[in-house]
């Protein structure tokens, strides 16, 4: 017996000695390689794809891939068998022009492998042209577009990955895509859907409908003969040869179909960082959800009154002396249970978002979690294109699973994160008639929830509608009073607030929409606020969350006659402040001596503008406007332009104004009367 | 068991008026002050919880010397104190519900109040079993309550000025231990910690409070038993 025990103990000792040897052996067991960007080029100010390929050798590998970009951490868990390879596609924002990407593979805090790369990062205002082709070398001539864009911008031609496994926000970095000599139907259905969503957001795709049309005109491009409009963007089939073609021809085609969204992307770029930072302005809306309403307090007072009645009854029925005591004890238990059910000892999730219903539902939201007795919180955000934390220090984002993980959670500080989402669905169309400045028609609340403080913005008029129940229809018949004409930012917003009597937190939400959501469609907007209960997944468990939404719907304006009348303000100005500057204000600008700003107005396609009126207001007399006419700048002398002169003013569907001088000016608004182009 | 739950009619009236006064105060505060504030202020409700519970302790100490007692066992005294205390707890829960404060253990501060009530009732029972005149009894009880609660708070303030203390939180290590026998100080400190305040002394104050007052309660109860078997009874028997 003693010998056996000695033998066993020696054996166990021997085996324990083996274990560290195994760990040491696992060190050189895996290979990590990184491919960052589109064709190894990243764009600053946008979301970039980072592909991490993890390869295991003879032993299995378990751990987390951790990417560190400028202090922001992105992780994903990996479980690999022996001799296996896994490709992880991360979506990571890059904000600076010289950043390192540090990739680590760790297991329980121990770093098994680490690699750092310094990717080639293009400037924020680089114009990106994407190529989908089996022979991309023949299309690189697109670089010559450099000669035709504003001088401070660069054009970069990128050969896109043949499988196009990019997310919507990554493709959004591109200004246009050329598809030639490429089998569209070989793309995955999700990739094709992403391209379609990207087009409908106002971007254009040029397709070679030439000798390669048996390849290119398949899949989502099947059956395209003429330029087709999808949502706000265009699919443009090019019958000529796209390979080694004439750059002038390409430039003219692009300019013919440039949408205001695309124009704004070229001139104004993306504002991702501003959107995240200003999402803090949505806090009042979020916190408003936590405030108790008078109704709930009155309900509690009613319960108290019942409590007193019970006590009184118990005193009155003096014979049963124990009744009083039991009343007190049972009501204590009842209130406690009631409090527990109401979330007394639970974590709470509240959020505020701006939802744009236009070719799908795009949402920008701020969510806050008030944790309870949780030291780690992992939130899964459905349909999210992008997640970022707003105020915490200890967090990591898993862009592949759309999760954000918080470690070291304390009850004192709530966790807030910003997320952008997109859901592809069909939005019911609303139409109203506009006849000689009188708006008439039917407005529907297409949501099932009630919408509060609804209002309609038609160019430079705001029409108050009030509260709309779910699915309620209301008839409107209003004369446009142009109460928002020529107003600076503060007065514009104040007028809207006064007309609609918005509450404080609603004002904050609308202000976020006004400054950060770029919406260039030629439609009127119906805006309303709603409250909804939704579900969010925290730590793998579903949890109820309350959300306040600012919903923005498109309302199409129909004109009675064949003429299209667009009141001032419907064609939104796209301002180029020069020298890559950005302005905080939207409707106004303070000009300084020697500086100038250029304002572009993109006319609706397939129309011929017959009459154009300009409304401008300046605080000083030292400001003058110039218009681009016949390829030169001329001083604008009248505020109304007629058909004959308009031909020379509007080139390629864009009307351009230049403002010089000294002082404060409200960005001019234009009102047009147009007829059908082909009439 | 049911005998335990019997409460005298007058005592029921005391409890009911206690709850009514607190309810009126709470509701007026909520409707007139807290709900009128812009936005959501968690701190307002946290402060309301601290002040309200402390105030209910003070009101409790004012009302419980009026409790009618007649030969009650030790368990009955504790039970009465418990019932009196938790009769106001729905109001505390209302503060939590309206203010959306995340869970705190409301029972722990209530234990301080229950123990304090037990102490006062045991002292009252002890005095009942002696031959002191009724006015003296109420006077002594009132003085006792006043000394422990209000006088010690005043002396705490004097001491802090005398020793030039820098007090950052209620459970501050510069405060001498003896002041934590004051239920107001201990209760306010505990509530402060529950709502996020700093705690520099751990649970020592609470332990001191509990140990001391439990001893006082036990001593006074046993003394009352002893006095009940006094020469008075013996003299009667002798006759």
Tab-separated table of C-alpha atoms in Angstrom, chain A residues 252-675:
chain	number	residue	atom	x	y	z
A	252	UNK	CA	-19.515	64.559	-67.374
A	253	UNK	CA	-21.467	61.410	-66.586
A	254	UNK	CA	-20.741	61.710	-62.885
A	255	UNK	CA	-21.629	65.384	-62.861
A	256	UNK	CA	-24.856	64.790	-64.711
A	257	UNK	CA	-26.125	62.515	-62.004
A	258	UNK	CA	-24.468	63.923	-58.937
A	259	UNK	CA	-26.839	63.952	-56.020
A	260	UNK	CA	-26.774	66.558	-53.258
A	261	UNK	CA	-25.634	63.863	-50.829
A	262	UNK	CA	-22.687	63.006	-53.035
A	263	UNK	CA	-21.876	66.682	-53.532
A	264	UNK	CA	-21.964	67.242	-49.802
A	265	UNK	CA	-19.676	64.260	-49.264
A	266	UNK	CA	-17.111	65.782	-51.586
A	267	UNK	CA	-17.308	69.288	-50.146
A	268	UNK	CA	-18.112	68.731	-46.512
A	269	UNK	CA	-16.940	65.234	-45.657
A	270	UNK	CA	-18.073	63.096	-42.824
A	271	UNK	CA	-18.730	64.297	-39.317
A	272	UNK	CA	-18.464	61.081	-37.348
A	273	UNK	CA	-16.552	62.514	-34.416
A	274	UNK	CA	-18.888	65.477	-34.067
A	275	UNK	CA	-21.893	63.170	-34.024
A	276	UNK	CA	-20.406	61.094	-31.209
A	277	UNK	CA	-19.328	64.049	-29.104
A	278	UNK	CA	-22.588	65.900	-29.474
A	279	UNK	CA	-24.615	62.839	-28.633
A	280	UNK	CA	-24.098	63.992	-25.042
A	281	UNK	CA	-26.692	66.656	-25.848
A	282	UNK	CA	-29.238	63.872	-25.909
A	283	UNK	CA	-28.772	63.246	-22.178
A	284	UNK	CA	-31.707	65.448	-21.160
A	285	UNK	CA	-33.976	63.337	-23.337
A	286	UNK	CA	-32.582	60.142	-21.871
A	287	UNK	CA	-32.917	61.366	-18.326
A	288	UNK	CA	-36.412	62.588	-18.963
A	289	UNK	CA	-37.462	58.971	-19.265
A	290	UNK	CA	-36.360	58.324	-15.725
A	291	UNK	CA	-38.394	61.149	-14.300
A	292	UNK	CA	-41.646	60.092	-12.755
A	293	UNK	CA	-44.733	61.615	-14.188
A	294	UNK	CA	-47.423	63.179	-12.088
A	295	UNK	CA	-49.670	60.276	-13.010
A	296	UNK	CA	-47.493	57.715	-11.316
A	297	UNK	CA	-47.232	59.842	-8.189
A	298	UNK	CA	-50.997	60.221	-8.026
A	299	UNK	CA	-51.291	56.489	-8.422
A	300	UNK	CA	-48.995	56.027	-5.440
A	301	UNK	CA	-51.003	58.562	-3.444
A	302	UNK	CA	-54.086	56.496	-4.221
A	303	UNK	CA	-52.357	53.458	-2.774
A	304	UNK	CA	-51.483	55.426	0.339
A	305	UNK	CA	-55.095	56.467	0.771
A	306	UNK	CA	-56.116	52.825	0.517
A	307	UNK	CA	-53.498	52.054	3.167
A	308	UNK	CA	-55.047	54.608	5.495
A	309	UNK	CA	-58.526	53.319	4.811
A	310	UNK	CA	-57.429	49.813	5.713
A	311	UNK	CA	-55.819	51.066	8.902
A	312	UNK	CA	-58.930	53.037	9.783
A	313	UNK	CA	-61.120	50.023	9.194
A	314	UNK	CA	-58.820	47.895	11.316
A	315	UNK	CA	-59.041	50.392	14.149
A	316	UNK	CA	-62.798	50.583	13.802
A	317	UNK	CA	-63.212	46.840	13.943
A	318	UNK	CA	-61.667	46.974	17.390
A	319	UNK	CA	-62.633	43.468	18.308
A	320	UNK	CA	-60.128	41.787	16.040
A	321	UNK	CA	-57.074	43.317	17.586
A	322	UNK	CA	-54.672	41.518	15.324
A	323	UNK	CA	-56.236	42.982	12.157
A	324	UNK	CA	-54.307	46.212	12.432
A	325	UNK	CA	-50.975	44.494	12.708
A	326	UNK	CA	-51.696	42.225	9.796
A	327	UNK	CA	-52.768	45.227	7.700
A	328	UNK	CA	-49.456	46.914	8.327
A	329	UNK	CA	-47.394	43.817	7.653
A	330	UNK	CA	-49.246	42.829	4.500
A	331	UNK	CA	-49.118	46.322	3.045
A	332	UNK	CA	-45.415	46.488	3.708
A	333	UNK	CA	-44.913	43.278	1.773
A	334	UNK	CA	-47.226	44.542	-0.981
A	335	UNK	CA	-45.340	47.797	-1.427
A	336	UNK	CA	-42.021	45.991	-1.419
A	337	UNK	CA	-43.168	43.584	-4.106
A	338	UNK	CA	-44.561	46.507	-6.072
A	339	UNK	CA	-41.245	48.310	-5.860
A	340	UNK	CA	-39.337	45.223	-6.952
A	341	UNK	CA	-41.644	44.788	-9.926
A	342	UNK	CA	-41.124	48.405	-10.865
A	343	UNK	CA	-37.418	47.955	-11.083
A	344	UNK	CA	-36.305	48.657	-7.549
A	345	UNK	CA	-33.465	46.210	-7.617
A	346	UNK	CA	-32.887	45.886	-11.327
A	347	UNK	CA	-30.659	47.628	-13.759
A	348	UNK	CA	-32.316	50.146	-16.052
A	349	UNK	CA	-31.746	50.981	-19.683
A	350	UNK	CA	-32.977	54.162	-21.291
A	351	UNK	CA	-32.180	55.761	-24.602
A	352	UNK	CA	-32.891	58.582	-26.973
A	353	UNK	CA	-32.616	58.388	-30.711
A	354	UNK	CA	-33.170	60.270	-33.903
A	355	UNK	CA	-34.824	58.056	-36.491
A	356	UNK	CA	-34.862	59.000	-40.143
A	357	UNK	CA	-37.436	57.146	-42.225
A	358	UNK	CA	-35.984	57.427	-45.704
A	359	UNK	CA	-35.183	54.362	-47.820
A	360	UNK	CA	-35.062	52.332	-44.651
A	361	UNK	CA	-34.736	53.460	-41.042
A	362	UNK	CA	-31.454	55.132	-40.079
A	363	UNK	CA	-31.054	55.779	-36.389
A	364	UNK	CA	-28.580	57.734	-34.299
A	365	UNK	CA	-28.971	56.886	-30.649
A	366	UNK	CA	-27.576	57.483	-27.236
A	367	UNK	CA	-28.329	54.768	-24.685
A	368	UNK	CA	-27.598	54.762	-20.978
A	369	UNK	CA	-27.449	51.791	-18.646
A	370	UNK	CA	-27.806	52.158	-14.892
A	371	UNK	CA	-26.338	48.906	-13.652
A	372	UNK	CA	-27.334	47.128	-10.482
A	373	UNK	CA	-24.998	44.695	-8.758
A	374	UNK	CA	-23.207	43.898	-11.998
A	375	UNK	CA	-19.479	44.135	-12.325
A	376	UNK	CA	-19.355	43.422	-16.046
A	377	UNK	CA	-21.890	44.546	-18.572
A	378	UNK	CA	-21.975	43.341	-22.144
A	379	UNK	CA	-24.558	44.986	-24.391
A	380	UNK	CA	-25.650	43.637	-27.731
A	381	UNK	CA	-27.035	46.311	-30.038
A	382	UNK	CA	-29.095	44.915	-32.866
A	383	UNK	CA	-28.806	46.257	-36.426
A	384	UNK	CA	-25.975	48.503	-35.386
A	385	UNK	CA	-23.654	49.915	-38.003
A	386	UNK	CA	-21.381	51.493	-35.491
A	387	UNK	CA	-21.059	51.591	-31.704
A	388	UNK	CA	-18.884	53.834	-29.601
A	389	UNK	CA	-18.732	54.635	-25.941
A	390	UNK	CA	-19.431	58.150	-24.776
A	391	UNK	CA	-18.116	58.599	-21.274
A	392	UNK	CA	-16.466	55.513	-19.884
A	393	UNK	CA	-12.853	54.440	-19.526
A	394	UNK	CA	-12.965	50.683	-19.215
A	395	UNK	CA	-14.685	49.263	-22.228
A	396	UNK	CA	-14.031	47.313	-25.388
A	397	UNK	CA	-16.085	47.077	-28.519
A	398	UNK	CA	-16.756	43.888	-30.458
A	399	UNK	CA	-17.766	45.170	-33.892
A	400	UNK	CA	-18.236	41.662	-35.276
A	401	UNK	CA	-20.887	40.710	-32.750
A	402	UNK	CA	-22.109	44.302	-32.412
A	403	UNK	CA	-21.415	44.287	-28.706
A	404	UNK	CA	-19.850	46.686	-26.270
A	405	UNK	CA	-18.280	45.243	-23.133
A	406	UNK	CA	-17.802	47.214	-19.972
A	407	UNK	CA	-15.479	46.010	-17.248
A	408	UNK	CA	-15.123	47.489	-13.769
A	409	UNK	CA	-18.711	48.652	-13.587
A	410	UNK	CA	-19.709	50.618	-10.515
A	411	UNK	CA	-23.161	51.701	-9.531
A	412	UNK	CA	-22.210	55.337	-9.271
A	413	UNK	CA	-21.578	55.969	-12.912
A	414	UNK	CA	-24.038	54.973	-15.590
A	415	UNK	CA	-22.710	53.584	-18.865
A	416	UNK	CA	-23.509	55.520	-22.016
A	417	UNK	CA	-22.868	54.551	-25.583
A	418	UNK	CA	-23.638	55.963	-28.993
A	419	UNK	CA	-24.804	53.761	-31.813
A	420	UNK	CA	-25.848	54.184	-35.406
A	421	UNK	CA	-28.167	51.682	-36.949
A	422	UNK	CA	-29.821	50.961	-40.259
A	423	UNK	CA	-32.796	48.774	-40.995
A	424	UNK	CA	-33.736	48.152	-44.590
A	425	UNK	CA	-37.476	48.295	-45.008
A	426	UNK	CA	-40.108	49.884	-47.121
A	427	UNK	CA	-41.483	53.176	-45.826
A	428	UNK	CA	-45.031	54.141	-46.637
A	429	UNK	CA	-45.176	57.231	-48.809
A	430	UNK	CA	-47.010	60.358	-47.769
A	431	UNK	CA	-48.074	62.978	-50.275
A	432	UNK	CA	-49.472	66.458	-49.907
A	433	UNK	CA	-50.495	68.919	-52.596
A	434	UNK	CA	-49.007	72.347	-52.898
A	435	UNK	CA	-51.022	74.813	-54.938
A	436	UNK	CA	-50.179	78.538	-54.988
A	437	UNK	CA	-48.648	78.506	-51.538
A	438	UNK	CA	-51.519	76.503	-50.059
A	439	UNK	CA	-50.665	73.128	-48.633
A	440	UNK	CA	-53.424	70.547	-48.531
A	441	UNK	CA	-53.529	66.835	-48.027
A	442	UNK	CA	-53.547	64.033	-45.530
A	443	UNK	CA	-50.796	63.376	-43.021
A	444	UNK	CA	-50.585	59.910	-41.491
A	445	UNK	CA	-48.746	58.745	-38.415
A	446	UNK	CA	-47.371	55.517	-39.822
A	447	UNK	CA	-46.161	54.333	-36.428
A	448	UNK	CA	-48.327	52.360	-34.062
A	449	UNK	CA	-47.163	54.522	-31.148
A	450	UNK	CA	-48.548	57.939	-30.417
A	451	UNK	CA	-46.465	60.847	-31.677
A	452	UNK	CA	-46.247	64.050	-29.668
A	453	UNK	CA	-45.672	67.622	-30.830
A	454	UNK	CA	-45.704	66.758	-34.533
A	455	UNK	CA	-44.908	69.399	-37.081
A	456	UNK	CA	-44.269	69.698	-40.797
A	457	UNK	CA	-41.318	71.602	-42.229
A	458	UNK	CA	-41.959	72.623	-45.835
A	459	UNK	CA	-38.950	74.573	-47.027
A	460	UNK	CA	-39.102	77.761	-44.982
A	461	UNK	CA	-42.441	77.194	-43.315
A	462	UNK	CA	-43.201	75.226	-40.193
A	463	UNK	CA	-46.741	73.923	-39.745
A	464	UNK	CA	-47.793	72.779	-36.301
A	465	UNK	CA	-49.814	69.572	-36.243
A	466	UNK	CA	-49.952	68.577	-32.578
A	467	UNK	CA	-50.296	65.085	-31.173
A	468	UNK	CA	-51.098	62.197	-33.472
A	469	UNK	CA	-52.293	58.840	-32.219
A	470	UNK	CA	-50.904	55.680	-33.754
A	471	UNK	CA	-52.004	55.287	-37.372
A	472	UNK	CA	-54.058	58.467	-37.122
A	473	UNK	CA	-54.722	60.448	-40.278
A	474	UNK	CA	-55.210	64.187	-40.223
A	475	UNK	CA	-56.163	66.594	-42.972
A	476	UNK	CA	-54.188	69.759	-43.348
A	477	UNK	CA	-55.032	72.878	-45.255
A	478	UNK	CA	-52.559	75.641	-44.568
A	479	UNK	CA	-51.218	78.639	-46.356
A	480	UNK	CA	-47.456	78.721	-46.214
A	481	UNK	CA	-46.434	81.737	-44.205
A	482	UNK	CA	-42.684	81.389	-44.714
A	483	UNK	CA	-42.017	81.952	-41.034
A	484	UNK	CA	-38.573	80.413	-41.254
A	485	UNK	CA	-37.248	82.515	-44.086
A	486	UNK	CA	-33.844	84.136	-43.735
A	487	UNK	CA	-33.319	83.248	-40.104
A	488	UNK	CA	-30.039	82.509	-38.402
A	489	UNK	CA	-29.636	79.294	-36.430
A	490	UNK	CA	-30.934	80.579	-33.122
A	491	UNK	CA	-34.022	82.312	-34.540
A	492	UNK	CA	-34.799	79.410	-36.843
A	493	UNK	CA	-34.836	76.974	-33.958
A	494	UNK	CA	-36.666	79.355	-31.651
A	495	UNK	CA	-39.413	79.880	-34.208
A	496	UNK	CA	-39.904	76.163	-34.541
A	497	UNK	CA	-39.937	75.723	-30.772
A	498	UNK	CA	-42.466	78.482	-30.338
A	499	UNK	CA	-44.785	77.255	-33.065
A	500	UNK	CA	-44.758	73.689	-31.839
A	501	UNK	CA	-44.411	74.309	-28.090
A	502	UNK	CA	-41.755	71.670	-27.720
A	503	UNK	CA	-40.596	70.544	-24.330
A	504	UNK	CA	-36.954	71.026	-23.269
A	505	UNK	CA	-35.794	67.504	-23.961
A	506	UNK	CA	-37.521	67.482	-27.348
A	507	UNK	CA	-35.685	70.661	-28.236
A	508	UNK	CA	-32.358	68.980	-27.530
A	509	UNK	CA	-33.244	66.067	-29.775
A	510	UNK	CA	-34.361	68.303	-32.616
A	511	UNK	CA	-31.223	70.378	-32.292
A	512	UNK	CA	-29.098	67.259	-32.664
A	513	UNK	CA	-31.008	66.396	-35.825
A	514	UNK	CA	-30.650	69.932	-37.162
A	515	UNK	CA	-26.902	70.069	-36.748
A	516	UNK	CA	-25.773	66.523	-37.382
A	517	UNK	CA	-28.099	64.726	-39.727
A	518	UNK	CA	-27.521	65.654	-43.343
A	519	UNK	CA	-30.707	65.186	-45.257
A	520	UNK	CA	-30.762	66.532	-48.787
A	521	UNK	CA	-33.937	65.080	-50.191
A	522	UNK	CA	-36.313	67.426	-51.965
A	523	UNK	CA	-39.157	66.634	-49.677
A	524	UNK	CA	-40.985	68.165	-46.794
A	525	UNK	CA	-40.358	66.645	-43.395
A	526	UNK	CA	-42.853	65.447	-40.846
A	527	UNK	CA	-41.234	65.357	-37.406
A	528	UNK	CA	-42.776	63.907	-34.285
A	529	UNK	CA	-41.648	62.531	-30.930
A	530	UNK	CA	-42.616	59.143	-29.625
A	531	UNK	CA	-41.909	56.949	-26.642
A	532	UNK	CA	-41.451	53.249	-27.014
A	533	UNK	CA	-40.543	50.147	-25.066
A	534	UNK	CA	-38.041	47.912	-26.717
A	535	UNK	CA	-35.778	45.050	-25.786
A	536	UNK	CA	-32.040	45.163	-25.484
A	537	UNK	CA	-29.758	42.265	-24.710
A	538	UNK	CA	-27.535	42.744	-21.681
A	539	UNK	CA	-25.260	39.943	-20.493
A	540	UNK	CA	-27.136	37.560	-22.786
A	541	UNK	CA	-30.461	38.342	-21.129
A	542	UNK	CA	-33.236	40.354	-22.660
A	543	UNK	CA	-33.974	43.528	-20.781
A	544	UNK	CA	-36.673	46.063	-21.278
A	545	UNK	CA	-35.514	49.458	-22.329
A	546	UNK	CA	-37.413	52.683	-22.749
A	547	UNK	CA	-36.617	54.925	-25.673
A	548	UNK	CA	-37.575	58.406	-26.726
A	549	UNK	CA	-37.477	58.908	-30.460
A	550	UNK	CA	-37.456	61.933	-32.692
A	551	UNK	CA	-38.962	60.523	-35.899
A	552	UNK	CA	-38.408	62.253	-39.215
A	553	UNK	CA	-40.562	61.224	-42.163
A	554	UNK	CA	-40.465	62.343	-45.768
A	555	UNK	CA	-43.568	63.946	-47.186
A	556	UNK	CA	-43.646	64.265	-50.947
A	557	UNK	CA	-44.927	67.495	-52.408
A	558	UNK	CA	-47.140	67.119	-55.425
A	559	UNK	CA	-47.888	70.049	-57.597
A	560	UNK	CA	-51.203	70.475	-59.345
A	561	UNK	CA	-50.042	71.544	-62.758
A	562	UNK	CA	-47.088	70.124	-64.591
A	563	UNK	CA	-44.917	72.761	-63.078
A	564	UNK	CA	-42.895	71.906	-59.999
A	565	UNK	CA	-42.818	74.615	-57.353
A	566	UNK	CA	-40.274	74.262	-54.605
A	567	UNK	CA	-40.565	76.858	-51.847
A	568	UNK	CA	-37.424	78.477	-50.525
A	569	UNK	CA	-35.392	76.174	-48.371
A	570	UNK	CA	-36.395	72.847	-49.928
A	571	UNK	CA	-33.249	72.822	-52.018
A	572	UNK	CA	-30.722	72.803	-49.243
A	573	UNK	CA	-27.528	74.768	-49.743
A	574	UNK	CA	-24.238	72.875	-49.610
A	575	UNK	CA	-21.608	75.243	-48.319
A	576	UNK	CA	-17.911	74.987	-48.993
A	577	UNK	CA	-16.142	77.134	-46.414
A	578	UNK	CA	-12.796	76.800	-48.154
A	579	UNK	CA	-9.522	75.470	-46.775
A	580	UNK	CA	-11.203	72.419	-45.266
A	581	UNK	CA	-12.836	74.560	-42.639
A	582	UNK	CA	-16.053	73.609	-40.982
A	583	UNK	CA	-18.582	75.933	-39.471
A	584	UNK	CA	-20.506	75.394	-36.279
A	585	UNK	CA	-23.513	77.269	-37.501
A	586	UNK	CA	-25.648	75.935	-40.265
A	587	UNK	CA	-27.828	78.766	-41.537
A	588	UNK	CA	-25.491	81.665	-41.098
A	589	UNK	CA	-21.848	82.559	-41.427
A	590	UNK	CA	-19.631	85.432	-40.379
A	591	UNK	CA	-17.450	86.454	-43.262
A	592	UNK	CA	-14.059	87.978	-42.824
A	593	UNK	CA	-12.184	90.254	-45.172
A	594	UNK	CA	-10.386	88.280	-47.835
A	595	UNK	CA	-12.294	85.057	-47.247
A	596	UNK	CA	-15.120	83.690	-49.318
A	597	UNK	CA	-17.590	80.863	-49.157
A	598	UNK	CA	-19.138	78.970	-52.055
A	599	UNK	CA	-22.708	77.715	-51.885
A	600	UNK	CA	-23.956	74.968	-54.193
A	601	UNK	CA	-27.620	74.268	-54.917
A	602	UNK	CA	-28.349	71.004	-56.657
A	603	UNK	CA	-31.449	71.180	-58.840
A	604	UNK	CA	-33.781	68.190	-58.983
A	605	UNK	CA	-32.961	65.879	-61.856
A	606	UNK	CA	-35.137	65.644	-64.940
A	607	UNK	CA	-36.468	69.174	-64.504
A	608	UNK	CA	-35.900	72.399	-66.340
A	609	UNK	CA	-35.792	75.377	-64.009
A	610	UNK	CA	-37.848	78.239	-65.373
A	611	UNK	CA	-37.752	80.720	-62.550
A	612	UNK	CA	-35.378	81.095	-59.655
A	613	UNK	CA	-35.695	83.527	-56.760
A	614	UNK	CA	-32.949	84.121	-54.233
A	615	UNK	CA	-33.695	85.201	-50.676
A	616	UNK	CA	-30.696	86.506	-48.792
A	617	UNK	CA	-30.166	88.652	-45.753
A	618	UNK	CA	-26.975	90.199	-44.477
A	619	UNK	CA	-26.141	92.194	-41.400
A	620	UNK	CA	-23.778	94.553	-43.153
A	621	UNK	CA	-23.774	96.241	-46.499
A	622	UNK	CA	-20.243	95.106	-47.172
A	623	UNK	CA	-21.292	91.733	-48.540
A	624	UNK	CA	-21.861	90.853	-52.156
A	625	UNK	CA	-22.936	87.738	-53.994
A	626	UNK	CA	-21.481	86.372	-57.163
A	627	UNK	CA	-23.026	83.689	-59.288
A	628	UNK	CA	-21.259	81.231	-61.562
A	629	UNK	CA	-22.404	82.052	-65.075
A	630	UNK	CA	-20.906	80.690	-68.268
A	631	UNK	CA	-17.845	79.440	-66.445
A	632	UNK	CA	-17.020	82.730	-64.807
A	633	UNK	CA	-18.092	84.588	-61.716
A	634	UNK	CA	-20.394	87.554	-62.172
A	635	UNK	CA	-21.887	89.852	-59.612
A	636	UNK	CA	-25.467	88.968	-58.854
A	637	UNK	CA	-27.587	92.018	-59.428
A	638	UNK	CA	-31.137	90.789	-59.211
A	639	UNK	CA	-32.770	88.338	-56.860
A	640	UNK	CA	-34.907	86.753	-59.547
A	641	UNK	CA	-33.631	84.897	-62.589
A	642	UNK	CA	-35.717	83.916	-65.577
A	643	UNK	CA	-35.602	81.138	-68.054
A	644	UNK	CA	-33.291	82.614	-70.654
A	645	UNK	CA	-30.609	83.663	-68.213
A	646	UNK	CA	-30.973	80.524	-66.133
A	647	UNK	CA	-29.566	78.406	-68.942
A	648	UNK	CA	-26.205	80.059	-68.414
A	649	UNK	CA	-26.390	80.161	-64.649
A	650	UNK	CA	-27.229	76.549	-64.021
A	651	UNK	CA	-24.594	74.254	-65.430
A	652	UNK	CA	-24.916	70.507	-65.012
A	653	UNK	CA	-27.898	70.962	-62.738
A	654	UNK	CA	-26.036	72.947	-60.091
A	655	UNK	CA	-26.457	76.611	-59.244
A	656	UNK	CA	-23.413	78.087	-57.550
A	657	UNK	CA	-23.150	81.281	-55.522
A	658	UNK	CA	-20.049	82.836	-54.056
A	659	UNK	CA	-20.245	85.188	-51.106
A	660	UNK	CA	-17.512	87.654	-50.308
A	661	UNK	CA	-17.194	90.539	-47.928
A	662	UNK	CA	-17.223	91.326	-44.284
A	663	UNK	CA	-19.982	90.629	-41.835
A	664	UNK	CA	-22.676	88.167	-40.937
A	665	UNK	CA	-24.841	86.663	-43.638
A	666	UNK	CA	-27.717	84.223	-43.567
A	667	UNK	CA	-26.949	81.539	-46.159
A	668	UNK	CA	-29.233	82.371	-49.116
A	669	UNK	CA	-32.263	80.222	-49.837
A	670	UNK	CA	-33.607	79.693	-53.324
A	671	UNK	CA	-37.125	79.109	-54.560
A	672	UNK	CA	-37.657	77.541	-57.952
A	673	UNK	CA	-40.431	76.991	-60.436
A	674	UNK	CA	-39.536	74.211	-62.837
A	675	UNK	CA	-41.075	72.299	-65.666
